[in-house]
């Protein structure tokens, strides 16, 4: 299924930043704001956006590292990891959240938007998707191996939209103890669903990583589409 893609510019209080847009062949659909890993809006993240567009969604991916450089794209080798961590540590989370909100506003103004808006984030973006839900900016939120959620559970009561969180059973960055802490905090919230994928490591959805797990990736994508179909 063909999709249309382009980069667009979004004005913010301190400059202009880019966002990658992927449109389904029908030209319309519900919206997704896709939130990057720490590696920028790279080839992998763009391919994920295109997959969701092929699934029928209008997808926007804001470049959250624009203050450090133009359309930074990193690979998953050692130099890429080193630079990615530097960029993550240099990123002001409040400004990143403001950029995400501006991207959501751009999505709302897009003539192809037909339905609600979900946030889907990966790793660093998973945490930001969690915050986006807590900020009440989207109708549905999904977080893939969102790092640090277990340390920011004070925001749990602010989440009033359906939230799906994917975790890997063998994620060394987010141990099962952290997942259990998150699950315990949300055990009385019927809007929150947590899925743990056996033998899956951190980054299991990314085919460019050594930790890629095809079975877990396919299962998580299927679960995400079901969740979006039910809740969005």
mmCIF file of C-alpha atoms in Angstrom:
data_model
loop_
_atom_site.group_PDB
_atom_site.id
_atom_site.type_symbol
_atom_site.label_atom_id
_atom_site.label_comp_id
_atom_site.label_asym_id
_atom_site.label_seq_id
_atom_site.Cartn_x
_atom_site.Cartn_y
_atom_site.Cartn_z
ATOM 1 C CA UNK A 1 0.000 0.000 0.000
ATOM 2 C CA UNK A 2 1.519 3.307 -1.082
ATOM 3 C CA UNK A 3 1.898 6.239 1.282
ATOM 4 C CA UNK A 4 2.879 9.871 0.749
ATOM 5 C CA UNK A 5 5.687 11.357 2.828
ATOM 6 C CA UNK A 6 7.194 14.800 3.276
ATOM 7 C CA UNK A 7 9.008 16.997 5.764
ATOM 8 C CA UNK A 8 7.142 20.038 7.025
ATOM 9 C CA UNK A 9 8.219 22.989 9.179
ATOM 10 C CA UNK A 10 6.529 23.924 12.446
ATOM 11 C CA UNK A 11 6.968 27.293 14.157
ATOM 12 C CA UNK A 12 7.799 27.324 17.864
ATOM 13 C CA UNK A 13 8.553 30.036 20.408
ATOM 14 C CA UNK A 14 12.315 29.699 19.860
ATOM 15 C CA UNK A 15 12.579 28.743 16.217
ATOM 16 C CA UNK A 16 11.345 26.472 13.470
ATOM 17 C CA UNK A 17 11.630 22.688 13.567
ATOM 18 C CA UNK A 18 10.941 19.881 11.151
ATOM 19 C CA UNK A 19 8.426 17.063 11.338
ATOM 20 C CA UNK A 20 8.119 14.020 9.101
ATOM 21 C CA UNK A 21 4.623 13.453 7.750
ATOM 22 C CA UNK A 22 3.305 10.161 6.373
ATOM 23 C CA UNK A 23 -0.154 10.038 4.774
ATOM 24 C CA UNK A 24 -2.140 6.894 3.848
ATOM 25 C CA UNK A 25 -3.116 6.255 0.230
ATOM 26 C CA UNK A 26 -6.687 7.333 1.048
ATOM 27 C CA UNK A 27 -5.380 10.756 2.068
ATOM 28 C CA UNK A 28 -7.135 10.650 5.418
ATOM 29 C CA UNK A 29 -7.411 8.764 8.683
ATOM 30 C CA UNK A 30 -7.060 9.067 12.464
ATOM 31 C CA UNK A 31 -3.866 10.725 13.660
ATOM 32 C CA UNK A 32 -0.690 9.480 15.296
ATOM 33 C CA UNK A 33 2.072 11.620 16.735
ATOM 34 C CA UNK A 34 5.054 9.269 16.627
ATOM 35 C CA UNK A 35 7.786 10.049 19.137
ATOM 36 C CA UNK A 36 11.376 9.162 18.338
ATOM 37 C CA UNK A 37 13.971 7.125 20.189
ATOM 38 C CA UNK A 38 17.195 8.841 21.242
ATOM 39 C CA UNK A 39 18.541 8.300 17.708
ATOM 40 C CA UNK A 40 16.529 11.062 16.060
ATOM 41 C CA UNK A 41 14.036 10.798 13.228
ATOM 42 C CA UNK A 42 16.241 8.241 11.499
ATOM 43 C CA UNK A 43 15.541 5.686 8.788
ATOM 44 C CA UNK A 44 13.987 3.255 11.256
ATOM 45 C CA UNK A 45 11.579 5.757 12.798
ATOM 46 C CA UNK A 46 10.569 7.024 9.371
ATOM 47 C CA UNK A 47 9.833 3.440 8.321
ATOM 48 C CA UNK A 48 7.658 2.996 11.413
ATOM 49 C CA UNK A 49 5.732 6.146 10.467
ATOM 50 C CA UNK A 50 5.260 4.788 6.963
ATOM 51 C CA UNK A 51 4.003 1.471 8.334
ATOM 52 C CA UNK A 52 1.329 3.207 10.402
ATOM 53 C CA UNK A 53 0.390 5.317 7.387
ATOM 54 C CA UNK A 54 0.007 2.086 5.412
ATOM 55 C CA UNK A 55 -2.245 0.925 8.251
ATOM 56 C CA UNK A 56 -4.483 3.936 7.571
ATOM 57 C CA UNK A 57 -3.214 6.632 9.942
ATOM 58 C CA UNK A 58 -2.024 10.182 9.317
ATOM 59 C CA UNK A 59 1.344 10.228 11.090
ATOM 60 C CA UNK A 60 3.542 13.113 12.196
ATOM 61 C CA UNK A 61 7.017 12.676 13.698
ATOM 62 C CA UNK A 62 8.471 15.828 15.296
ATOM 63 C CA UNK A 63 12.253 16.229 15.296
ATOM 64 C CA UNK A 64 12.935 16.705 19.005
ATOM 65 C CA UNK A 65 16.705 17.211 18.634
ATOM 66 C CA UNK A 66 16.451 20.232 16.325
ATOM 67 C CA UNK A 67 18.003 22.588 18.857
ATOM 68 C CA UNK A 68 21.205 20.524 18.664
ATOM 69 C CA UNK A 69 21.305 20.181 14.876
ATOM 70 C CA UNK A 70 19.265 19.898 11.699
ATOM 71 C CA UNK A 71 17.479 16.556 11.256
ATOM 72 C CA UNK A 72 19.974 14.547 13.260
ATOM 73 C CA UNK A 73 19.983 10.870 12.297
ATOM 74 C CA UNK A 74 21.993 8.338 14.263
ATOM 75 C CA UNK A 75 22.804 4.681 13.781
ATOM 76 C CA UNK A 76 22.869 1.968 16.428
ATOM 77 C CA UNK A 77 26.638 1.456 16.584
ATOM 78 C CA UNK A 78 28.861 2.609 19.443
ATOM 79 C CA UNK A 79 29.438 6.177 18.139
ATOM 80 C CA UNK A 80 25.706 6.484 17.491
ATOM 81 C CA UNK A 81 24.871 5.372 21.009
ATOM 82 C CA UNK A 82 27.377 7.791 22.516
ATOM 83 C CA UNK A 83 26.004 10.748 20.579
ATOM 84 C CA UNK A 84 22.406 9.684 21.258
ATOM 85 C CA UNK A 85 22.946 9.701 25.012
ATOM 86 C CA UNK A 86 24.580 13.139 24.779
ATOM 87 C CA UNK A 87 21.603 14.485 22.844
ATOM 88 C CA UNK A 88 19.089 12.954 25.233
ATOM 89 C CA UNK A 89 20.872 14.481 28.219
ATOM 90 C CA UNK A 90 20.957 17.863 26.469
ATOM 91 C CA UNK A 91 17.238 17.807 25.698
ATOM 92 C CA UNK A 92 14.919 19.942 27.810
ATOM 93 C CA UNK A 93 11.938 17.675 28.466
ATOM 94 C CA UNK A 94 9.543 20.600 28.867
ATOM 95 C CA UNK A 95 10.601 21.994 25.493
ATOM 96 C CA UNK A 96 10.293 18.550 23.923
ATOM 97 C CA UNK A 97 6.768 18.292 25.301
ATOM 98 C CA UNK A 98 5.984 21.724 23.886
ATOM 99 C CA UNK A 99 7.263 20.571 20.489
ATOM 100 C CA UNK A 100 5.061 17.481 20.672
ATOM 101 C CA UNK A 101 2.044 19.648 21.457
ATOM 102 C CA UNK A 102 2.818 21.850 18.451
ATOM 103 C CA UNK A 103 3.080 18.738 16.275
ATOM 104 C CA UNK A 104 -0.299 17.587 17.575
ATOM 105 C CA UNK A 105 -1.749 20.993 16.705
ATOM 106 C CA UNK A 106 -0.301 20.684 13.194
ATOM 107 C CA UNK A 107 -1.922 17.268 12.915
ATOM 108 C CA UNK A 108 -5.262 18.686 14.045
ATOM 109 C CA UNK A 109 -5.014 21.320 11.314
ATOM 110 C CA UNK A 110 -4.192 18.784 8.607
ATOM 111 C CA UNK A 111 -7.095 18.284 6.166
ATOM 112 C CA UNK A 112 -6.495 14.542 6.152
ATOM 113 C CA UNK A 113 -7.172 14.072 9.856
ATOM 114 C CA UNK A 114 -10.333 12.034 10.261
ATOM 115 C CA UNK A 115 -10.769 10.901 13.852
ATOM 116 C CA UNK A 116 -8.888 11.113 17.116
ATOM 117 C CA UNK A 117 -5.161 11.331 17.788
ATOM 118 C CA UNK A 118 -2.862 8.834 19.494
ATOM 119 C CA UNK A 119 0.724 9.168 20.656
ATOM 120 C CA UNK A 120 3.137 6.284 20.107
ATOM 121 C CA UNK A 121 6.666 6.535 21.466
ATOM 122 C CA UNK A 122 9.726 4.315 21.620
ATOM 123 C CA UNK A 123 12.283 4.232 24.442
ATOM 124 C CA UNK A 124 12.882 7.946 25.220
ATOM 125 C CA UNK A 125 9.768 8.571 23.147
ATOM 126 C CA UNK A 126 7.850 6.035 25.205
ATOM 127 C CA UNK A 127 8.402 8.136 28.301
ATOM 128 C CA UNK A 128 7.332 11.228 26.365
ATOM 129 C CA UNK A 129 4.198 9.421 25.163
ATOM 130 C CA UNK A 130 3.400 8.701 28.817
ATOM 131 C CA UNK A 131 3.793 12.411 29.615
ATOM 132 C CA UNK A 132 1.697 13.322 26.576
ATOM 133 C CA UNK A 133 -1.102 11.173 27.988
ATOM 134 C CA UNK A 134 -0.721 12.748 31.434
ATOM 135 C CA UNK A 135 -0.897 16.187 29.821
ATOM 136 C CA UNK A 136 -4.222 15.282 28.218
ATOM 137 C CA UNK A 137 -3.007 16.047 24.700
ATOM 138 C CA UNK A 138 -4.140 12.847 22.967
ATOM 139 C CA UNK A 139 -7.059 10.440 22.969
ATOM 140 C CA UNK A 140 -4.920 7.298 23.276
ATOM 141 C CA UNK A 141 -1.270 6.729 24.226
ATOM 142 C CA UNK A 142 1.122 3.856 23.565
ATOM 143 C CA UNK A 143 4.631 3.437 24.952
ATOM 144 C CA UNK A 144 7.178 0.927 23.734
ATOM 145 C CA UNK A 145 9.772 0.167 26.439
ATOM 146 C CA UNK A 146 9.411 3.664 27.887
ATOM 147 C CA UNK A 147 12.487 4.276 29.991
ATOM 148 C CA UNK A 148 11.988 6.027 33.307
ATOM 149 C CA UNK A 149 8.216 5.653 33.633
ATOM 150 C CA UNK A 150 8.728 3.740 36.879
ATOM 151 C CA UNK A 151 10.399 6.832 38.355
ATOM 152 C CA UNK A 152 7.626 9.230 37.343
ATOM 153 C CA UNK A 153 4.549 7.463 38.647
ATOM 154 C CA UNK A 154 3.444 10.604 40.467
ATOM 155 C CA UNK A 155 1.764 11.467 37.156
ATOM 156 C CA UNK A 156 -0.255 8.258 37.075
ATOM 157 C CA UNK A 157 -3.423 9.859 38.431
ATOM 158 C CA UNK A 158 -3.312 12.437 35.628
ATOM 159 C CA UNK A 159 -3.700 9.782 32.952
ATOM 160 C CA UNK A 160 -7.347 9.610 31.958
ATOM 161 C CA UNK A 161 -6.979 8.199 28.438
ATOM 162 C CA UNK A 162 -6.381 4.601 27.372
ATOM 163 C CA UNK A 163 -2.687 3.739 27.704
ATOM 164 C CA UNK A 164 -0.915 0.648 26.352
ATOM 165 C CA UNK A 165 2.647 -0.103 27.451
ATOM 166 C CA UNK A 166 4.882 -2.698 25.784
ATOM 167 C CA UNK A 167 7.900 -4.116 27.643
ATOM 168 C CA UNK A 168 10.480 -6.801 26.941
ATOM 169 C CA UNK A 169 10.935 -9.598 29.450
ATOM 170 C CA UNK A 170 14.728 -9.421 29.087
ATOM 171 C CA UNK A 171 15.119 -5.630 28.880
ATOM 172 C CA UNK A 172 18.292 -4.789 30.803
ATOM 173 C CA UNK A 173 17.384 -1.077 30.769
ATOM 174 C CA UNK A 174 13.914 -1.652 32.250
ATOM 175 C CA UNK A 175 14.075 -4.716 34.529
ATOM 176 C CA UNK A 176 10.947 -6.663 35.398
ATOM 177 C CA UNK A 177 11.006 -5.107 38.869
ATOM 178 C CA UNK A 178 10.396 -1.735 37.222
ATOM 179 C CA UNK A 179 7.579 -3.144 35.089
ATOM 180 C CA UNK A 180 5.995 -4.680 38.179
ATOM 181 C CA UNK A 181 6.195 -1.316 39.946
ATOM 182 C CA UNK A 182 4.382 0.314 37.029
ATOM 183 C CA UNK A 183 1.784 -2.458 36.902
ATOM 184 C CA UNK A 184 1.112 -2.178 40.631
ATOM 185 C CA UNK A 185 0.571 1.568 40.357
ATOM 186 C CA UNK A 186 -1.963 1.140 37.553
ATOM 187 C CA UNK A 187 -3.660 -2.046 38.767
ATOM 188 C CA UNK A 188 -6.932 -0.221 39.493
ATOM 189 C CA UNK A 189 -6.961 1.738 36.235
ATOM 190 C CA UNK A 190 -9.002 -0.181 33.677
ATOM 191 C CA UNK A 191 -7.782 2.132 30.908
ATOM 192 C CA UNK A 192 -4.187 0.953 31.249
ATOM 193 C CA UNK A 193 -2.879 -2.230 29.646
ATOM 194 C CA UNK A 194 0.636 -3.634 30.039
ATOM 195 C CA UNK A 195 2.065 -6.394 27.854
ATOM 196 C CA UNK A 196 5.401 -8.114 28.525
ATOM 197 C CA UNK A 197 6.946 -9.995 25.599
ATOM 198 C CA UNK A 198 8.903 -13.181 26.408
ATOM 199 C CA UNK A 199 12.604 -13.223 25.507
ATOM 200 C CA UNK A 200 12.384 -9.651 24.190
ATOM 201 C CA UNK A 201 15.095 -7.101 24.942
ATOM 202 C CA UNK A 202 15.184 -3.312 24.880
ATOM 203 C CA UNK A 203 14.530 -2.042 21.368
ATOM 204 C CA UNK A 204 12.888 -5.279 20.256
ATOM 205 C CA UNK A 205 10.793 -3.428 17.678
ATOM 206 C CA UNK A 206 13.782 -2.047 15.746
ATOM 207 C CA UNK A 207 15.073 -4.214 12.901
ATOM 208 C CA UNK A 208 18.285 -2.138 12.808
ATOM 209 C CA UNK A 209 19.280 -3.292 16.299
ATOM 210 C CA UNK A 210 20.906 -6.517 17.445
ATOM 211 C CA UNK A 211 18.079 -6.770 19.989
ATOM 212 C CA UNK A 212 15.414 -6.949 17.268
ATOM 213 C CA UNK A 213 12.854 -9.663 17.979
ATOM 214 C CA UNK A 214 10.658 -10.290 14.956
ATOM 215 C CA UNK A 215 8.012 -12.235 16.864
ATOM 216 C CA UNK A 216 7.695 -9.658 19.650
ATOM 217 C CA UNK A 217 7.711 -6.803 17.141
ATOM 218 C CA UNK A 218 4.911 -8.341 15.088
ATOM 219 C CA UNK A 219 2.883 -9.217 18.168
ATOM 220 C CA UNK A 220 3.279 -5.736 19.652
ATOM 221 C CA UNK A 221 2.301 -4.115 16.364
ATOM 222 C CA UNK A 222 -0.791 -6.294 16.188
ATOM 223 C CA UNK A 223 -1.691 -5.457 19.780
ATOM 224 C CA UNK A 224 -1.187 -1.765 19.035
ATOM 225 C CA UNK A 225 -3.494 -1.848 16.021
ATOM 226 C CA UNK A 226 -6.163 -3.677 18.030
ATOM 227 C CA UNK A 227 -5.835 -1.131 20.844
ATOM 228 C CA UNK A 228 -6.059 1.790 18.432
ATOM 229 C CA UNK A 229 -9.044 0.241 16.698
ATOM 230 C CA UNK A 230 -10.874 -0.202 19.988
ATOM 231 C CA UNK A 231 -9.963 3.079 21.661
ATOM 232 C CA UNK A 232 -9.345 5.694 18.969
#
